[in-house]
Short mmCIF file of C-alpha atoms in Angstrom, two decimals:
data_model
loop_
_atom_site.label_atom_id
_atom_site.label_comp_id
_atom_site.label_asym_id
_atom_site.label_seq_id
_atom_site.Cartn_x
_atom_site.Cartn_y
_atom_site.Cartn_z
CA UNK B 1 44.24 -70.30 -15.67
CA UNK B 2 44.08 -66.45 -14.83
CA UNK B 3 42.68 -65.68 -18.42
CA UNK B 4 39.92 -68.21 -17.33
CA UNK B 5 38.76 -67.20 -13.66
CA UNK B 6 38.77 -63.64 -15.50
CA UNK B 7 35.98 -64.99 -18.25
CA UNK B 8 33.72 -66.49 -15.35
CA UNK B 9 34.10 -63.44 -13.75
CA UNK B 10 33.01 -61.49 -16.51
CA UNK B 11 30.46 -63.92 -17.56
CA UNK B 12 28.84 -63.97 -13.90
CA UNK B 13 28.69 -60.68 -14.27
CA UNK B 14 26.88 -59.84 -17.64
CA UNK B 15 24.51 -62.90 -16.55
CA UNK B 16 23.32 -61.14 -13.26
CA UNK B 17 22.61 -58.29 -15.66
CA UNK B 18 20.31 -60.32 -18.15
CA UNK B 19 18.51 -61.63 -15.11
CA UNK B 20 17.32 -58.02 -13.84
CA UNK B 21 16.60 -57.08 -17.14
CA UNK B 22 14.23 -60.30 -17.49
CA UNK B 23 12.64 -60.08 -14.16
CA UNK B 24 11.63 -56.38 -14.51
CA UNK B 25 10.60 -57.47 -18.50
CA UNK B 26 7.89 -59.75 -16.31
CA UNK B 27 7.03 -57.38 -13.73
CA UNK B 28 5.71 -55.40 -16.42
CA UNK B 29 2.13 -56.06 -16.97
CA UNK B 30 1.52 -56.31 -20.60
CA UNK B 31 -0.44 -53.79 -22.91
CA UNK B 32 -4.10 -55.09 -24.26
CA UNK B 33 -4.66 -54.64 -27.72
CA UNK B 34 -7.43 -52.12 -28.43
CA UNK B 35 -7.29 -50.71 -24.51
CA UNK B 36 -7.68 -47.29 -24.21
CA UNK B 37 -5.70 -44.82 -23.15
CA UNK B 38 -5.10 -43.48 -19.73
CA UNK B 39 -7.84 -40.48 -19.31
CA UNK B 40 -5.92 -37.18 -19.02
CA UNK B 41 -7.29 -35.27 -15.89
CA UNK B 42 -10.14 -32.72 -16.78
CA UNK B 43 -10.35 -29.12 -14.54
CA UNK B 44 -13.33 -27.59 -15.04
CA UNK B 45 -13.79 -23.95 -14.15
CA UNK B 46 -17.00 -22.02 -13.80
CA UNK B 47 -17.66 -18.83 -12.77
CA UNK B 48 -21.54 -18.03 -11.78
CA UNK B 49 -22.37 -14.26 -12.13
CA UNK B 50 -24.27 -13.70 -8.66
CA UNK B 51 -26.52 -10.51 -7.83
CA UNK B 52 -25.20 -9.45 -4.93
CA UNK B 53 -21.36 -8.26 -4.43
CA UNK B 54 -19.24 -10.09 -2.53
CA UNK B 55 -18.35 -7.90 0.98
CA UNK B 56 -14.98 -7.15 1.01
CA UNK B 57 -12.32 -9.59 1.98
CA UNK B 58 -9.56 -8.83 5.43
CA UNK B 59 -6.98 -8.13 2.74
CA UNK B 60 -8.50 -5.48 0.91
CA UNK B 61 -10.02 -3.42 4.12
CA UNK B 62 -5.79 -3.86 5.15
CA UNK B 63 -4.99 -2.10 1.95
CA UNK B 64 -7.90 0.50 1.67
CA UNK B 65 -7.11 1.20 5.18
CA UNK B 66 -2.90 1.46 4.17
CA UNK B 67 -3.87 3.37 1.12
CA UNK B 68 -6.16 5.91 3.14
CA UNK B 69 -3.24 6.33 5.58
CA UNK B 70 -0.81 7.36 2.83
CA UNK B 71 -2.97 9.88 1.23
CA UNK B 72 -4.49 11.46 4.41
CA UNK B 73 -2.44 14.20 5.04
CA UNK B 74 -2.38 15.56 1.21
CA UNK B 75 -6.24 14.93 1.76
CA UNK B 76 -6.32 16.49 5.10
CA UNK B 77 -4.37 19.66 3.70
CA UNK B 78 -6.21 20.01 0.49
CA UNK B 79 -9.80 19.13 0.76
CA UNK B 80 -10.76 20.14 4.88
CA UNK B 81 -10.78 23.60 6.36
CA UNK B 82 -7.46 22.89 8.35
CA UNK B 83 -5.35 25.25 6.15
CA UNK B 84 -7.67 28.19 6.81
CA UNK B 85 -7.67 27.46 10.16
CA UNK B 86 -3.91 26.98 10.68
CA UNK B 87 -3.12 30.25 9.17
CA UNK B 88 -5.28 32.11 10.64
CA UNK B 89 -3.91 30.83 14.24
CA UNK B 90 -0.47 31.80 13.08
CA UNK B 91 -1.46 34.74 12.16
CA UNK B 92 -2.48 35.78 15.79
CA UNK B 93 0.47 34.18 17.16
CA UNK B 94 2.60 36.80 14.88
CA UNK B 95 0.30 39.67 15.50
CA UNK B 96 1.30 39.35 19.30
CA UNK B 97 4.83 38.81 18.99
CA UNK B 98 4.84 35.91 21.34
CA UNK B 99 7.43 34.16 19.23
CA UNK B 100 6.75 30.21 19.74
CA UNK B 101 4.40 30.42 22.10
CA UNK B 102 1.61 29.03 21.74
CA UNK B 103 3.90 25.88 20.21
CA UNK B 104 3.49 24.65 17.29
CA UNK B 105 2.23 21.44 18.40
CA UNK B 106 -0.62 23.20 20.11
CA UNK B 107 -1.69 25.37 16.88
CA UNK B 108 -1.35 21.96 15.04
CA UNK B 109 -3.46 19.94 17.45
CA UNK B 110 -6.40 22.69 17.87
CA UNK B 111 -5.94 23.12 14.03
CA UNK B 112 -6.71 19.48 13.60
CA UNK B 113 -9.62 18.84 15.89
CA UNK B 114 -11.02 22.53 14.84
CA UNK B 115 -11.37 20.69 11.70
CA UNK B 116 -12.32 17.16 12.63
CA UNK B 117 -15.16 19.12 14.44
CA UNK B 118 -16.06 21.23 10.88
CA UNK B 119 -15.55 18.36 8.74
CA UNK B 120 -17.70 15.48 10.90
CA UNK B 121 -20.97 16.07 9.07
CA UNK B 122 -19.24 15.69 6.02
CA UNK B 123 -17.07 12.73 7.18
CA UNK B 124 -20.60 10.85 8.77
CA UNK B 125 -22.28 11.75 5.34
CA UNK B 126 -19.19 9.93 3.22
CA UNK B 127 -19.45 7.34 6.09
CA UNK B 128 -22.45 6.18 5.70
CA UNK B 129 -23.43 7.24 1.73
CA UNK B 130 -20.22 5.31 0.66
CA UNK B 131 -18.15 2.80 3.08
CA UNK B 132 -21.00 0.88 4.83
CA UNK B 133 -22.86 -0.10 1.55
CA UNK B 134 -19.50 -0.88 0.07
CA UNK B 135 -18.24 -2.86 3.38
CA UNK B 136 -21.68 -4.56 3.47
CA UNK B 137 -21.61 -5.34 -0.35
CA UNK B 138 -24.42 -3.65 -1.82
CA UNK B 139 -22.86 -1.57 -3.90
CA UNK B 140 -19.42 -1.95 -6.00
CA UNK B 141 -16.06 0.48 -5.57
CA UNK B 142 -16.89 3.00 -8.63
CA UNK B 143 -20.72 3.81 -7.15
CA UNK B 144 -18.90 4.15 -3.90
CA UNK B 145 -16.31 6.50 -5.04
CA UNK B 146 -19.19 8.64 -6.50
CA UNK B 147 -21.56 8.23 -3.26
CA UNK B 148 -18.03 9.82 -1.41
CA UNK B 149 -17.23 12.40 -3.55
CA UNK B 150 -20.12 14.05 -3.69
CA UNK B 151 -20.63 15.13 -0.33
CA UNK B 152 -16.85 16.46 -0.34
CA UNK B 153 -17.52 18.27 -3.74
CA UNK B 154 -20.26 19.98 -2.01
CA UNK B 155 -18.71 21.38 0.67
CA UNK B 156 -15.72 22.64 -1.23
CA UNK B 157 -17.98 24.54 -3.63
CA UNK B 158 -19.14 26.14 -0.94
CA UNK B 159 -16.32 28.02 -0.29
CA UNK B 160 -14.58 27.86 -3.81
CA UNK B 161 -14.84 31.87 -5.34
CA UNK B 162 -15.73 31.21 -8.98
CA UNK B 163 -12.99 33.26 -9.77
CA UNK B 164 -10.69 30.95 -8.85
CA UNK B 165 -12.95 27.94 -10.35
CA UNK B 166 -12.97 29.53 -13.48
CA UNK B 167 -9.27 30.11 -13.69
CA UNK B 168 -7.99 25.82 -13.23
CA UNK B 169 -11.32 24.96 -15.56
CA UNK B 170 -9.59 27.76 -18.32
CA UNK B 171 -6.21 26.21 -17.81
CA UNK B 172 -8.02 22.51 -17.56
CA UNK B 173 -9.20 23.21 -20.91
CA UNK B 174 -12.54 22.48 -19.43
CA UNK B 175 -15.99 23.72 -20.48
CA UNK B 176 -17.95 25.54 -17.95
CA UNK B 177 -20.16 22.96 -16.06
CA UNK B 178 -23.68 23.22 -16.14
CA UNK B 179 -23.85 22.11 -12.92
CA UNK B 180 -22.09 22.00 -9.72
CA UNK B 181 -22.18 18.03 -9.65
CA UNK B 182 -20.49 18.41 -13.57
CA UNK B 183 -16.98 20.12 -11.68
CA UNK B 184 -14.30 17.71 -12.02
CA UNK B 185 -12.38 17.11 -8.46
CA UNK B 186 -8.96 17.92 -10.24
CA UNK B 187 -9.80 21.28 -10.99
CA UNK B 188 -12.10 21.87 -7.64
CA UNK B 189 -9.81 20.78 -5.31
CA UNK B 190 -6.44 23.04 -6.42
CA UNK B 191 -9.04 26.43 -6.78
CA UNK B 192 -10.78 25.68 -3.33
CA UNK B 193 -7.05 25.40 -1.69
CA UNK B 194 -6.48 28.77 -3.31
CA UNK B 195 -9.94 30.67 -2.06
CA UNK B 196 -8.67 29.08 1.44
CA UNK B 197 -5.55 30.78 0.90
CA UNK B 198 -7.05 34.33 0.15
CA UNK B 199 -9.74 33.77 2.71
CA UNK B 200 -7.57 33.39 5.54
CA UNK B 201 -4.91 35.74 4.33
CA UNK B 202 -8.25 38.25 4.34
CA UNK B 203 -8.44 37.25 8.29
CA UNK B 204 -4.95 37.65 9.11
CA UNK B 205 -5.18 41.41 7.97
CA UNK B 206 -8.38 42.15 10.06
CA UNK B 207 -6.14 40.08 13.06
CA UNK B 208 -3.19 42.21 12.98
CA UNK B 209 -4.59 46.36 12.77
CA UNK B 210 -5.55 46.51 16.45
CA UNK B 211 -1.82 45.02 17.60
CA UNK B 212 -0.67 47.49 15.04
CA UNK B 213 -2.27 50.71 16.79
CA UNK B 214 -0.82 49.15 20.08
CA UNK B 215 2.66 49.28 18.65
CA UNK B 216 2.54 52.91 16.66
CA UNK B 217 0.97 54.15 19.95
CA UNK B 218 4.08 52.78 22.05
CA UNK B 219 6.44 53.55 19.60
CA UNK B 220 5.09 57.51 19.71
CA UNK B 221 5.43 57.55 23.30
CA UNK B 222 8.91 56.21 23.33
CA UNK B 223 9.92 58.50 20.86
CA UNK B 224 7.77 61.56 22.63
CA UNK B 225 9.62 60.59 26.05
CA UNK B 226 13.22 60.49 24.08
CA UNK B 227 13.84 56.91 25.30
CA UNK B 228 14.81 55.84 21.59
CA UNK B 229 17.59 52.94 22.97
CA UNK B 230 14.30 51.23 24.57
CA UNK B 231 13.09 48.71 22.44
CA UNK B 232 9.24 49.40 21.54
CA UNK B 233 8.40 45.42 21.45
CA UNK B 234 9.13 45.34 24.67
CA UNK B 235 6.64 47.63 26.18
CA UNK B 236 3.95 47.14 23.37
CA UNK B 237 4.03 43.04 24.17
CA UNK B 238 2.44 43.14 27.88
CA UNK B 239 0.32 45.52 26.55
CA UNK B 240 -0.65 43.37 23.65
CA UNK B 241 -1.09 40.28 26.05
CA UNK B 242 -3.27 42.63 27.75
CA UNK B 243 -5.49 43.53 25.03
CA UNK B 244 -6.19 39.72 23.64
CA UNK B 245 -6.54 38.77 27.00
CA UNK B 246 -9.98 41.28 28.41
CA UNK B 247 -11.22 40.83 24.81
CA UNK B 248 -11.21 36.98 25.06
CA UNK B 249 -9.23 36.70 22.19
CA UNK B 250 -9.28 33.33 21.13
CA UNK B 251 -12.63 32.67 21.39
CA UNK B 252 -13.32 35.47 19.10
CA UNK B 253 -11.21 34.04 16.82
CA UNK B 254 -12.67 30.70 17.33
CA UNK B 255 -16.17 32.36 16.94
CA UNK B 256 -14.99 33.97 13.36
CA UNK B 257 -13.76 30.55 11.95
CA UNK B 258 -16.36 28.65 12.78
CA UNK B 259 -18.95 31.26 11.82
CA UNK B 260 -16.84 31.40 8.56
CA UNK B 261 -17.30 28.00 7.87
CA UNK B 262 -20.74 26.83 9.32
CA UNK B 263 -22.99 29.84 8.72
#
């Protein structure tokens, strides 16, 4: 009797299964002969060369802008006036013995807008030769890279001794240009850092001989008075402080730099 409820059960069981299989066998809508195949989905991609170039989208002015941020103060150093101009300042700041003053900070800051003030024509030049036609479009990022160097170029040859020119195109393995537009910017750029260098080294020297007569001049009259424990520095500095001070010192030396570098 158990053996037998056991079968039904069973049997109920494997019948329920035929069932679904048979109802979801009619469900099934059935398969024409000769019907054609479901159409695969077709992309179709075509790109239309226009005549104008597109202006540039929010993301890339985000990364040009990122990218010029980087590379400014390598740019700032290398290709501006500001190292003539900083060395020269601390040049006059060691020719009077002042120790740290004026700051740092301060030398820095004039530094920077001494050259921000140079550099603007150049800066409005690159401006508007080379970022508003590429912002606006009209002209693609190579022509605009050659539209912005050229300006720079120019300005750096003008200061750039040929010596020194002449020495990174040797080492470049360079021929000589046959004309200034011909330099490449990887040999201008270290031989105009280098005339800088020499240039304001040359203006540190002419800086320094009058605090130098002021200190052999105290330093004789000290010795000629026998008061050899008394530090010369510290009668020479007032005097010193003096000196720069009926002279109008730093405008001089404002007048010289920027002279040097506009005339």
């Amino acid at each position: 009797m158990v053996r037998g409820k056991q079968f039904l059960r069973r049997g109920g069981s494997a019948g329920l299964t035929l069932l679904i299989i048979f109802c979801a066998v009619l469900l099934v809508p059935p398969v024409e002969a000769g019907a054609a195949p479901l159409a695969e989905p077709l992309f179709n991609f075509e790109l239309n060369e226009g005549e104008e170039v597109p202006a540039l989208g929010t993301g890339v002015r985000l990364l040009l802008l990122l990218t010029v941020l980087a590379v400014a103060p390598a740019v700032l150093l290398m290709i501006t006036c500001f190292t003539r101009i900083v060395i020269v300042l601390g040049f006059v700041r060691n020719a009077l013995a002042t120790q740290q003053m004026p700051p740092n900070q301060v030398l820095l800051g004039l530094a920077l807008f001494m050259t921000i003030f140079v550099m603007a024509p150049v800066w409005g030049e690159v401006y508007e030769e080379a970022w508003v036609p590429l912002q606006e479009g009209e002209i693609a990022m190579d022509a605009a890279y050659a539209n912005a160097a050229a300006p720079v170029s120019d300005f750096m040859l003008q200061y750039t001794r040929e010596r020194d020119l002449e020495l990174f195109l040797e080492f470049a393995g360079e021929d000589r240009p046959d004309s200034p537009d011909d330099v490449p910017l990887y040999t201008l750029i270290p031989a105009f850092a280098t005339s800088e260098l020499k240039t304001a080294f040359q203006m540190g020297f002419i800086v320094f001989l009058p605090f130098i007569v002021i200190d052999m001049v105290v330093a004789s009259t000290l010795m000629s008075m026998g008061m050899l424990m008394l530090p010369p520095m510290m009668i020479s500095l007032p005097f010193k402080i003096l000196l720069f001070v009926m002279v109008d010192g730093w405008h001089l030396v404002m007048q010289s730099l920027l002279e040097g570098l506009t005339g």
